[in-house]
Amino acid sequence: MRKYLYIFKSEVMTNMQYIFNLLVGFISYFILIFIFLNLWKYIYSDSNELINGYNMNQMIWYVIITEILWMSLGGRKLCRKICEDVRGGNIAYNINKPYSYIGYILSSHLGSVVVKGSIFTILGMLLGLIFLGKFPHLTLFSIIIVLITSLLATIINTLFVIFIGLFSFIIEDANPFWWLYSKVILVFGTLFPIEYFPGIIKTILSYSPIYAVSYGPAKLFVDFSIPNMVNVIIVQIIYLIIIYVLCLLIYRKGVRKLNVNGG
Amino acid sequence: MLTVVKNIKNQLKVSFLTVKYALIREMINKTTFLTNITFMILNDASFILQWIVLYALKDNVGGYTFNQVLLLWGIAAGTYGFSHFFFESAFNLSDTINNGKLDAFLVQPKNVLISTITMSISASAIGDLAYAYIMLFVFGFTIKNFLLFTLFCFTGSLIIVSIAIILGSLSFWFNKSDVIADTGNSLLTNFATYPDGIFKGITKILFYTILPLGYVAYMPVQILSSFNIKLFILVISITIMFITLAVITFYRGLRRYSSSNLMIART
Amino acid sequence: MNEKAIIVKNLSKTFRVKEKEKGFKGSIKSIFKTKYREIKAVNDLSFDVDKGEILAFIGPNGAGKSTTIKMLTGILFPDQGTVEVMGIDPKKKRKKLAYEIGTVFGQKEQLWTHLTPYDNFKFFGAIYDIDDYTVEKRIKELKDMFELDEFINTPVRNLSLGQRIRCEIVASLIHKPKILFLDEPTIGLDPVVKENIRTLIKRMNKEYHTTVFLTSHDVGDIEKLCKRIIIVNHGQIVLDDSMENLKYHYLNKKIVEAKMKEKVNLNDEDGITILKDKGYNLKIEVDTTKRSVGDAIKLLNPNNIIDINISNIPLEDIISDIYKRDK
């Protein structure tokens, strides 16, 4: 475990050097939130109104949280890297190293997400305060829970990206699958809470990974409740186990294929 | 006068060949080429879902009907499509300048700016164009609509390409400006797909000044919905103004071009 | 006949170079406050080139060669001084100049790599407004001269480096330029290919009377091709002379290398400089104005010599000597 912590730490240090680029990257985030602020202000012409159980402030905070989670993930770059590792044969060098490839990628990627995530969180909170004037109802306990579930969400999300990237063992280019995944998360997971979708879609979404990687933490931030918390954490743990096992399976299968081909 | 016509003819011939050869280059790998196009169409289409959800709440968002939002999307996609198909390299101008890649065009007897911004094309832009015209069909296809739509996609693309040229030309003066150029370019596309009616005050002023989306997307939607000759002339003149501004900025900067002789000295 | 192809007077160009401090702190600092240093890449340069001449324009890295060549071809704006290439000021009439010159930059490719050389040549024909009939004729002519027959229909990316550079040269000759600028044309090529390129350049110069302005680090290029040489260092000309003169200055110095039976103890004395002394192997420089080579051999004792080699100082050494002297 210590070696993964070390990998994580050195990645954090490296990423600290690119803070300027992160700050410029925040501009896109700012614009997005700004657009949504205007959009929801327009739709909630009466600000006391509730739509699908949310008031205007909650809707905007929801987007603030889901976009922090999504934008700090940097999934496209990670997927590309894994695809290249697989296709370029880089992965073969990792087989006989004393750490697991999945553990290595996960810990180094989390290192970069943590730096970006922290900066985006601080700036995102400030932005929300400036735009809306107040936080949703928060307690120390709920903040801690939101942080924990956000971390879990990021780990699950990263594992999903790794899983998709490792798909290039089987098909030539896994990037289109990543693209599909990102579209689904963006459209169904970041812009609206799942309550906004009609009947059957809503049911499907509440069992989908979106519940674990996006909706969960954001929902707990804007509308905390103990039953919700229990729900989110259980779903997250189940998904964590499922996706980790899937990663292991595809990795083993892929490595066997590599050995057969002689690397 | 005759030589001017001849020069323009020759320039067009070279530009046509450049686009043709760049297209051939993109098509070398057929699967990637087709996937890029298909996925771009799907990508653009996926955003319809967002609007279906919103229009389920209200039948008018920012003064736009659902059909008008689709048309807005169509114009945005068409603008993006034209600009990235013909002028993809305008969006990488910083890089071209910083790496001294203008040299090759500076020793040729053709227009440097045109050669520079037409040297590559983007395959996925074809997907955007396809999507744009699908949206036009959904909105209502008439010959008049088709002509106006195409014209506005083109003027729009000339405006955003002009802005890309101005932002990219900053690299003649400052060498870290590429990040600014990238952000500026993506900023424009972010706004272009939302009805302007949801924005108020200062933002609206921005849309008709330094973030000229008003002329790229909002006015064209208005004109297509009900024709207005004044607005039409305004859009055309603003386009010409932006092109002029871009050309001036580029050639001003070109005098400072250092052909990547800028080394970073470490002390 | 003795018209000038290039006239350069008091040419100067200064670059502002960013100074960056090391490490993380330095990067942060440089965001807020950037220090600049001025570097005179070209400093008050004056020279001219005759029509039909092959000129070597050489100097160590960073001496200002590329900057000069870029000002001559209209890529860079000079800060001071005047340039005239075929009577045209590159600063004012860039396009007009472009029809008169051809350029090959060894490290920058101008060809489309996914197209065949033939398609590329046609493309260049269009750039220079040449009609189809003329282009075809010209391609055929150059194809024969540069021996491109085998691969004129193979995509450029599948060609070897030597074949590519030949195509680059042909592409820059499509419009019959009066001057050809060659910047490091043989970089990265093997000796046989280098020799081949040199022969072709020479042949082209002879047949079309194209003026050739050559920069190269390869002494072979210079020795085989050029009659005149200009050496620049720190942005200034340190030598402008004919190849013959240059060699003649150094011809009165000979290098004597000898393999001995027994060790000799030799010291520097008038007219003799010891370059290497490994006991049995000896390398000395003899200044023949002060001492004859025979004398030097006598000093070594002819009976003691197993093998001996007397040679001129290689051009390479002459040049690096000039570079060093300038410091």
Coordinates of N, CA and C in Angstrom, one line a residue, chain B residues 64-265:
Chain B
Y64 N -37.4 31.6 -27.1 CA -37.2 30.6 -28.2 C -38.2 29.5 -28.1
T65 N -38.8 29.1 -29.2 CA -39.6 27.9 -29.2 C -38.6 26.7 -29.4
F66 N -39.1 25.5 -29.2 CA -38.2 24.3 -29.3 C -37.6 24.3 -30.7
N67 N -38.4 24.6 -31.7 CA -37.9 24.6 -33.1 C -36.8 25.6 -33.3
Q68 N -37.0 26.8 -32.7 CA -36.0 27.8 -32.8 C -34.7 27.4 -32.1
V69 N -34.8 26.7 -31.0 CA -33.6 26.2 -30.3 C -32.8 25.2 -31.3
L70 N -33.6 24.4 -31.9 CA -33.0 23.5 -32.9 C -32.3 24.2 -34.0
L71 N -32.9 25.3 -34.5 CA -32.3 26.1 -35.5 C -31.0 26.8 -35.0
L72 N -31.1 27.2 -33.7 CA -29.9 27.8 -33.1 C -28.8 26.8 -33.1
W73 N -29.1 25.6 -32.7 CA -28.1 24.5 -32.7 C -27.6 24.3 -34.1
G74 N -28.5 24.3 -35.0 CA -28.1 24.1 -36.4 C -27.1 25.1 -36.9
I75 N -27.4 26.4 -36.6 CA -26.5 27.4 -37.0 C -25.1 27.3 -36.3
A76 N -25.2 27.0 -35.0 CA -24.0 26.9 -34.2 C -23.1 25.7 -34.8
A77 N -23.8 24.6 -35.1 CA -23.0 23.4 -35.6 C -22.5 23.8 -37.0
G78 N -23.3 24.4 -37.8 CA -22.9 24.8 -39.2 C -21.7 25.7 -39.1
T79 N -21.8 26.7 -38.3 CA -20.7 27.7 -38.1 C -19.4 27.0 -37.7
Y80 N -19.5 26.1 -36.7 CA -18.4 25.4 -36.2 C -17.9 24.5 -37.3
G81 N -18.8 23.8 -38.0 CA -18.5 22.9 -39.1 C -17.7 23.6 -40.2
F82 N -18.2 24.7 -40.7 CA -17.5 25.4 -41.8 C -16.1 25.9 -41.3
S83 N -16.1 26.4 -40.1 CA -14.8 27.0 -39.7 C -13.8 25.9 -39.5
H84 N -14.2 24.8 -38.9 CA -13.2 23.8 -38.7 C -12.9 22.9 -39.9
F85 N -13.8 22.9 -40.9 CA -13.5 22.2 -42.1 C -12.5 23.0 -43.0
F86 N -12.8 24.2 -43.2 CA -11.9 25.0 -44.1 C -10.7 25.6 -43.4
F87 N -11.0 26.0 -42.1 CA -9.9 26.8 -41.5 C -9.5 26.2 -40.2
E88 N -9.4 24.9 -40.1 CA -9.0 24.2 -38.9 C -7.7 24.8 -38.3
S89 N -6.8 25.1 -39.1 CA -5.5 25.5 -38.6 C -5.5 27.0 -38.1
A90 N -6.6 27.7 -38.3 CA -6.7 29.0 -37.7 C -6.7 28.9 -36.2
F91 N -7.3 27.8 -35.7 CA -7.4 27.5 -34.3 C -6.1 27.0 -33.7
N92 N -5.2 26.7 -34.5 CA -3.9 26.3 -33.9 C -2.8 27.4 -34.3
L93 N -3.2 28.6 -34.6 CA -2.3 29.6 -35.1 C -1.2 29.8 -34.1
S94 N -1.5 29.9 -32.8 CA -0.4 30.1 -31.8 C 0.7 29.1 -32.0
D95 N 0.3 27.9 -32.1 CA 1.3 26.8 -32.2 C 2.1 27.0 -33.5
T96 N 1.4 27.3 -34.6 CA 2.1 27.6 -35.9 C 3.2 28.7 -35.7
I97 N 2.8 29.7 -35.0 CA 3.7 30.8 -34.9 C 4.9 30.5 -33.9
N98 N 4.5 29.9 -32.8 CA 5.6 29.5 -31.8 C 6.6 28.5 -32.3
N99 N 6.1 27.6 -33.2 CA 7.1 26.6 -33.7 C 7.7 27.0 -35.0
G100 N 7.5 28.3 -35.4 CA 8.2 28.7 -36.7 C 7.7 28.1 -37.9
K101 N 6.4 27.6 -37.9 CA 5.9 27.0 -39.1 C 5.4 27.9 -40.2
L102 N 5.5 29.2 -39.9 CA 5.1 30.2 -41.0 C 6.1 30.3 -42.1
D103 N 7.4 29.9 -41.7 CA 8.5 30.0 -42.7 C 8.1 29.5 -44.1
A104 N 7.5 28.3 -44.1 CA 7.2 27.7 -45.4 C 6.3 28.6 -46.3
F105 N 5.3 29.2 -45.6 CA 4.4 30.1 -46.4 C 5.0 31.4 -46.7
L106 N 5.9 31.9 -45.9 CA 6.5 33.2 -46.2 C 7.4 33.2 -47.4
V107 N 7.9 32.0 -47.8 CA 8.7 32.0 -49.0 C 7.9 31.7 -50.2
Q108 N 6.6 31.6 -50.1 CA 5.8 31.3 -51.3 C 5.1 32.6 -51.7
P109 N 4.8 32.7 -53.0 CA 4.2 34.0 -53.5 C 2.7 34.0 -53.4
K110 N 2.2 33.5 -52.3 CA 0.8 33.5 -52.1 C 0.5 34.1 -50.7
N111 N -0.8 34.4 -50.5 CA -1.2 35.1 -49.2 C -0.8 34.2 -48.0
V112 N 0.0 34.8 -47.1 CA 0.5 34.0 -46.0 C -0.6 33.6 -45.1
L113 N -1.5 34.5 -44.8 CA -2.6 34.3 -43.9 C -3.5 33.1 -44.4
I114 N -3.9 33.2 -45.6 CA -4.8 32.2 -46.2 C -4.1 30.8 -46.2
S115 N -2.8 30.8 -46.6 CA -2.1 29.5 -46.6 C -2.0 29.0 -45.2
T116 N -1.8 29.8 -44.2 CA -1.6 29.3 -42.8 C -2.9 28.8 -42.3
I117 N -4.1 29.4 -42.5 CA -5.3 29.0 -41.9 C -6.0 27.8 -42.7
T118 N -5.5 27.6 -43.9 CA -6.2 26.5 -44.6 C -5.3 25.2 -44.7
M119 N -4.2 25.1 -43.9 CA -3.4 24.0 -44.2 C -3.9 22.6 -43.7
S120 N -4.9 22.7 -42.8 CA -5.4 21.4 -42.4 C -7.0 21.4 -42.3
I121 N -7.6 20.3 -42.3 CA -9.0 20.3 -42.1 C -9.4 19.3 -41.0
S122 N -10.6 19.4 -40.4 CA -11.0 18.4 -39.4 C -12.1 17.6 -39.9
A123 N -11.9 16.3 -39.8 CA -12.9 15.4 -40.4 C -14.2 15.5 -39.6
S124 N -14.1 15.6 -38.3 CA -15.4 15.6 -37.5 C -16.2 16.8 -37.9
A125 N -15.6 17.9 -38.4 CA -16.4 19.0 -38.8 C -17.4 18.7 -39.9
I126 N -17.2 17.6 -40.7 CA -18.1 17.2 -41.6 C -19.4 16.7 -40.9
G127 N -19.2 16.1 -39.8 CA -20.3 15.6 -38.9 C -21.2 16.8 -38.5
D128 N -20.5 17.9 -38.1 CA -21.2 19.1 -37.6 C -22.0 19.6 -38.7
L129 N -21.4 19.7 -39.9 CA -22.1 20.2 -41.1 C -23.4 19.4 -41.4
A130 N -23.2 18.1 -41.4 CA -24.3 17.2 -41.6 C -25.5 17.5 -40.6
Y131 N -25.1 17.5 -39.4 CA -26.0 17.8 -38.3 C -26.7 19.1 -38.5
A132 N -25.9 20.1 -38.9 CA -26.5 21.5 -39.1 C -27.6 21.4 -40.1
Y133 N -27.4 20.7 -41.3 CA -28.5 20.7 -42.3 C -29.6 19.8 -41.9
I134 N -29.4 18.8 -41.1 CA -30.5 18.0 -40.5 C -31.4 18.9 -39.7
M135 N -30.8 19.8 -38.9 CA -31.6 20.7 -38.1 C -32.4 21.7 -39.0
L136 N -31.7 22.1 -40.1 CA -32.5 23.0 -41.0 C -33.7 22.3 -41.5
F137 N -33.6 21.0 -41.8 CA -34.7 20.3 -42.3 C -35.8 20.2 -41.3
V138 N -35.4 20.0 -40.0 CA -36.4 19.9 -39.0 C -37.1 21.2 -38.8
F139 N -36.3 22.3 -38.9 CA -36.9 23.7 -38.8 C -37.9 24.0 -39.9
G140 N -37.5 23.6 -41.1 CA -38.4 23.9 -42.2 C -37.5 24.2 -43.4
F141 N -37.5 23.4 -44.4 CA -36.6 23.6 -45.5 C -37.3 24.3 -46.6
T142 N -36.8 25.5 -47.0 CA -37.2 26.2 -48.2 C -35.9 26.6 -48.9
I143 N -36.0 27.0 -50.2 CA -34.8 27.4 -50.9 C -34.2 28.7 -50.2
K144 N -35.2 29.5 -49.8 CA -34.7 30.8 -49.1 C -34.0 30.5 -47.8
N145 N -34.7 29.6 -47.0 CA -34.1 29.2 -45.7 C -32.7 28.6 -46.0
F146 N -32.6 27.7 -47.0 CA -31.4 27.0 -47.2 C -30.2 28.0 -47.6
L147 N -30.6 29.0 -48.4 CA -29.5 30.0 -48.8 C -29.1 30.9 -47.6
L148 N -30.1 31.3 -46.9 CA -29.8 32.2 -45.8 C -29.0 31.4 -44.7
F149 N -29.5 30.2 -44.4 CA -28.8 29.4 -43.5 C -27.3 29.2 -43.8
T150 N -27.1 28.8 -45.1 CA -25.7 28.5 -45.5 C -24.9 29.8 -45.4
L151 N -25.5 30.9 -45.9 CA -24.8 32.2 -45.8 C -24.4 32.5 -44.3
F152 N -25.4 32.4 -43.4 CA -25.1 32.7 -42.0 C -24.1 31.8 -41.4
C153 N -24.1 30.5 -41.7 CA -23.1 29.6 -41.2 C -21.7 30.1 -41.7
F154 N -21.7 30.6 -42.9 CA -20.4 31.0 -43.5 C -20.0 32.3 -42.8
T155 N -20.9 33.3 -42.7 CA -20.4 34.6 -42.1 C -20.1 34.3 -40.6
G156 N -20.8 33.4 -40.0 CA -20.5 33.1 -38.6 C -19.1 32.5 -38.5
S157 N -18.8 31.6 -39.4 CA -17.5 30.9 -39.3 C -16.4 31.9 -39.6
L158 N -16.7 32.9 -40.5 CA -15.7 33.9 -40.8 C -15.4 34.7 -39.5
I159 N -16.5 35.0 -38.8 CA -16.3 35.8 -37.6 C -15.5 35.0 -36.5
I160 N -15.9 33.8 -36.3 CA -15.1 33.1 -35.2 C -13.7 32.8 -35.7
V161 N -13.5 32.6 -37.0 CA -12.1 32.4 -37.5 C -11.3 33.7 -37.3
S162 N -12.0 34.8 -37.6 CA -11.3 36.1 -37.4 C -10.9 36.2 -35.9
I163 N -11.7 35.9 -35.0 CA -11.4 36.0 -33.6 C -10.2 35.0 -33.3
A164 N -10.3 33.8 -33.9 CA -9.2 32.9 -33.6 C -7.9 33.4 -34.2
I165 N -8.0 34.1 -35.3 CA -6.7 34.7 -35.9 C -6.2 35.8 -34.9
I166 N -7.1 36.6 -34.4 CA -6.7 37.7 -33.5 C -6.1 37.1 -32.3
L167 N -6.8 36.1 -31.7 CA -6.2 35.5 -30.5 C -4.9 34.8 -30.7
G168 N -4.9 34.1 -31.8 CA -3.6 33.4 -32.2 C -2.5 34.3 -32.5
S169 N -2.8 35.4 -33.1 CA -1.7 36.4 -33.4 C -1.1 37.0 -32.2
L170 N -1.8 36.9 -31.0 CA -1.2 37.4 -29.8 C 0.2 36.7 -29.6
S171 N 0.3 35.5 -30.1 CA 1.6 34.8 -29.9 C 2.8 35.6 -30.6
F172 N 2.5 36.5 -31.5 CA 3.6 37.3 -32.0 C 4.2 38.2 -30.9
W173 N 3.3 38.6 -30.0 CA 3.8 39.5 -29.0 C 4.1 38.8 -27.7
F174 N 3.3 37.9 -27.2 CA 3.5 37.2 -25.9 C 3.6 35.7 -26.2
N175 N 4.6 35.1 -25.5 CA 4.7 33.7 -25.9 C 3.9 32.7 -25.1
K176 N 3.2 33.1 -24.1 CA 2.4 32.2 -23.4 C 0.9 32.3 -23.7
S177 N 0.6 33.0 -24.8 CA -0.8 33.4 -25.1 C -1.6 32.2 -25.7
D178 N -0.9 31.1 -25.9 CA -1.7 30.0 -26.5 C -2.8 29.5 -25.7
V179 N -2.6 29.5 -24.3 CA -3.7 29.1 -23.4 C -4.9 30.0 -23.5
I180 N -4.6 31.3 -23.6 CA -5.7 32.3 -23.7 C -6.4 32.0 -25.0
A181 N -5.7 31.8 -26.1 CA -6.4 31.6 -27.4 C -7.3 30.3 -27.3
D182 N -6.8 29.3 -26.7 CA -7.6 28.0 -26.6 C -8.9 28.3 -25.8
T183 N -8.7 29.0 -24.7 CA -9.9 29.3 -23.8 C -10.9 30.2 -24.6
G184 N -10.3 31.2 -25.2 CA -11.2 32.1 -25.9 C -12.0 31.4 -27.0
N185 N -11.4 30.5 -27.7 CA -12.1 29.8 -28.8 C -13.2 28.9 -28.2
S186 N -12.9 28.2 -27.1 CA -13.9 27.3 -26.6 C -15.1 28.1 -25.9
L187 N -14.7 29.3 -25.4 CA -15.7 30.1 -24.8 C -16.8 30.5 -25.7
L188 N -16.5 30.8 -27.0 CA -17.5 31.2 -27.9 C -18.4 30.1 -28.2
T189 N -17.9 28.8 -28.4 CA -18.8 27.7 -28.7 C -19.7 27.4 -27.5
N190 N -19.2 27.6 -26.3 CA -20.0 27.3 -25.1 C -21.3 28.1 -25.1
F191 N -21.2 29.4 -25.4 CA -22.4 30.2 -25.3 C -23.3 30.0 -26.5
A192 N -22.8 29.7 -27.6 CA -23.5 29.7 -28.9 C -24.8 28.9 -28.9
T193 N -24.9 27.9 -28.0 CA -26.0 27.0 -28.1 C -27.1 27.3 -27.1
Y194 N -27.1 28.4 -26.4 CA -28.1 28.7 -25.5 C -28.8 30.0 -26.0
P195 N -30.2 30.0 -25.8 CA -30.9 31.2 -26.3 C -30.4 32.5 -25.6
D196 N -30.3 33.6 -26.3 CA -29.8 34.8 -25.7 C -30.7 35.4 -24.7
G197 N -32.0 35.0 -24.8 CA -33.0 35.6 -23.9 C -32.8 35.3 -22.5
I198 N -32.0 34.2 -22.2 CA -31.8 33.9 -20.7 C -30.8 34.8 -20.1
F199 N -30.0 35.5 -21.0 CA -29.0 36.4 -20.4 C -29.5 37.8 -20.3
K200 N -28.9 38.5 -19.4 CA -29.4 39.9 -19.1 C -28.2 40.8 -19.1
G201 N -28.5 42.1 -19.2 CA -27.6 43.2 -18.9 C -26.2 43.1 -19.6
I202 N -25.2 43.0 -18.8 CA -23.8 43.1 -19.4 C -23.5 42.0 -20.3
T203 N -24.0 40.8 -20.0 CA -23.7 39.7 -20.8 C -24.2 39.9 -22.2
K204 N -25.4 40.5 -22.3 CA -26.0 40.8 -23.6 C -25.2 41.8 -24.4
I205 N -24.7 42.7 -23.7 CA -23.8 43.7 -24.3 C -22.6 43.0 -24.9
L206 N -22.0 42.1 -24.1 CA -20.8 41.3 -24.5 C -21.1 40.6 -25.9
F207 N -22.3 40.1 -26.0 CA -22.7 39.3 -27.2 C -22.7 40.1 -28.5
Y208 N -22.8 41.4 -28.3 CA -22.8 42.2 -29.5 C -21.5 43.1 -29.6
T209 N -20.5 42.8 -28.7 CA -19.2 43.4 -28.8 C -18.1 42.4 -28.9
I210 N -17.4 42.2 -27.7 CA -16.2 41.3 -27.8 C -16.5 39.8 -27.9
L211 N -17.7 39.4 -27.6 CA -18.1 38.0 -27.8 C -19.2 38.0 -28.8
P212 N -18.9 38.2 -30.1 CA -19.9 38.6 -31.0 C -20.8 37.5 -31.4
L213 N -21.3 36.7 -30.5 CA -22.3 35.6 -30.8 C -23.6 36.2 -31.4
G214 N -23.9 37.4 -31.0 CA -25.1 38.0 -31.5 C -25.2 37.9 -33.0
Y215 N -24.1 38.2 -33.6 CA -24.0 38.2 -35.1 C -23.8 36.8 -35.7
V216 N -23.2 36.0 -34.8 CA -23.0 34.6 -35.3 C -24.2 33.8 -35.3
A217 N -24.9 33.8 -34.2 CA -26.0 32.9 -34.0 C -27.4 33.5 -33.8
Y218 N -27.5 34.5 -32.9 CA -28.8 35.0 -32.4 C -29.5 35.8 -33.6
M219 N -28.8 36.7 -34.2 CA -29.4 37.5 -35.3 C -29.8 36.6 -36.4
P220 N -29.0 35.7 -36.9 CA -29.4 34.8 -37.9 C -30.7 34.0 -37.6
V221 N -30.8 33.6 -36.4 CA -32.1 32.9 -36.0 C -33.3 33.8 -36.2
Q222 N -33.1 35.0 -35.7 CA -34.1 36.0 -35.9 C -34.5 36.2 -37.3
I223 N -33.4 36.4 -38.2 CA -33.7 36.7 -39.6 C -34.3 35.5 -40.3
L224 N -33.9 34.3 -39.9 CA -34.5 33.1 -40.5 C -36.0 33.0 -40.1
S225 N -36.2 33.4 -38.8 CA -37.6 33.3 -38.4 C -38.5 34.3 -39.0
S226 N -38.0 35.6 -39.1 CA -38.8 36.5 -39.9 C -37.7 37.5 -40.5
F227 N -37.7 37.6 -41.9 CA -36.6 38.3 -42.5 C -36.6 39.8 -42.2
N228 N -35.4 40.3 -42.0 CA -35.3 41.7 -41.6 C -34.0 42.2 -42.3
I229 N -34.2 43.1 -43.3 CA -33.1 43.5 -44.2 C -32.0 44.3 -43.4
K230 N -32.5 45.1 -42.4 CA -31.5 45.9 -41.6 C -30.6 45.0 -40.9
L231 N -31.2 44.0 -40.2 CA -30.3 43.0 -39.5 C -29.4 42.3 -40.4
F232 N -29.9 41.9 -41.6 CA -29.1 41.2 -42.6 C -27.9 42.0 -42.9
I233 N -28.1 43.3 -43.3 CA -27.0 44.1 -43.7 C -26.0 44.2 -42.5
L234 N -26.5 44.4 -41.3 CA -25.7 44.5 -40.1 C -24.8 43.3 -40.0
V235 N -25.4 42.1 -40.1 CA -24.5 40.9 -39.9 C -23.4 40.9 -41.0
I236 N -23.7 41.2 -42.2 CA -22.7 41.2 -43.2 C -21.6 42.2 -42.9
S237 N -22.0 43.4 -42.5 CA -21.0 44.4 -42.3 C -20.1 44.1 -41.1
I238 N -20.7 43.5 -40.1 CA -19.9 43.1 -38.9 C -18.9 42.1 -39.3
T239 N -19.4 41.1 -40.1 CA -18.4 40.1 -40.6 C -17.2 40.7 -41.3
I240 N -17.5 41.6 -42.2 CA -16.4 42.3 -42.9 C -15.5 43.0 -41.9
M241 N -16.1 43.6 -40.9 CA -15.3 44.4 -40.0 C -14.3 43.4 -39.2
F242 N -14.9 42.3 -38.8 CA -14.0 41.3 -38.0 C -12.9 40.8 -38.9
I243 N -13.2 40.5 -40.2 CA -12.2 40.0 -41.1 C -11.0 41.1 -41.2
T244 N -11.5 42.3 -41.4 CA -10.5 43.4 -41.5 C -9.6 43.5 -40.3
L245 N -10.2 43.4 -39.1 CA -9.5 43.5 -37.9 C -8.5 42.4 -37.8
A246 N -8.9 41.2 -38.1 CA -8.0 40.0 -38.1 C -6.9 40.2 -39.0
V247 N -7.1 40.6 -40.2 CA -6.0 40.8 -41.2 C -5.0 41.8 -40.7
I248 N -5.5 42.9 -40.2 CA -4.6 43.9 -39.7 C -3.7 43.4 -38.5
T249 N -4.4 42.7 -37.6 CA -3.7 42.2 -36.4 C -2.6 41.2 -36.9
F250 N -3.0 40.3 -37.8 CA -2.0 39.3 -38.2 C -0.8 39.9 -38.8
Y251 N -1.0 40.9 -39.8 CA 0.1 41.4 -40.5 C 0.9 42.4 -39.6
R252 N 0.3 43.0 -38.6 CA 1.1 43.8 -37.6 C 2.0 42.8 -36.9
G253 N 1.5 41.7 -36.5 CA 2.2 40.7 -35.7 C 3.4 40.1 -36.5
L254 N 3.1 39.9 -37.8 CA 4.0 39.2 -38.7 C 5.4 39.9 -38.7
R255 N 5.3 41.3 -38.6 CA 6.6 42.0 -38.5 C 7.4 41.6 -37.4
R256 N 6.8 41.1 -36.3 CA 7.6 40.7 -35.1 C 7.9 39.2 -35.1
Y257 N 7.5 38.5 -36.2 CA 7.7 37.1 -36.3 C 9.2 36.7 -36.1
S258 N 9.4 35.8 -35.2 CA 10.8 35.5 -35.0 C 11.2 34.1 -35.4
S259 N 10.3 33.4 -36.1 CA 10.6 32.1 -36.7 C 11.2 31.1 -35.7
S260 N 10.6 31.1 -34.5 CA 11.1 30.2 -33.4 C 12.5 30.4 -33.1
N261 N 13.1 31.5 -33.4 CA 14.4 31.8 -32.9 C 14.4 32.2 -31.4
L262 N 13.2 32.3 -30.9 CA 13.1 32.7 -29.5 C 13.5 31.5 -28.6
M263 N 14.7 31.6 -28.1 CA 15.1 30.5 -27.2 C 14.8 31.0 -25.8
I264 N 14.6 30.0 -24.9 CA 14.4 30.4 -23.5 C 15.8 30.1 -22.9
A265 N 16.4 31.2 -22.4 CA 17.7 31.1 -21.8 C 17.5 30.7 -20.3

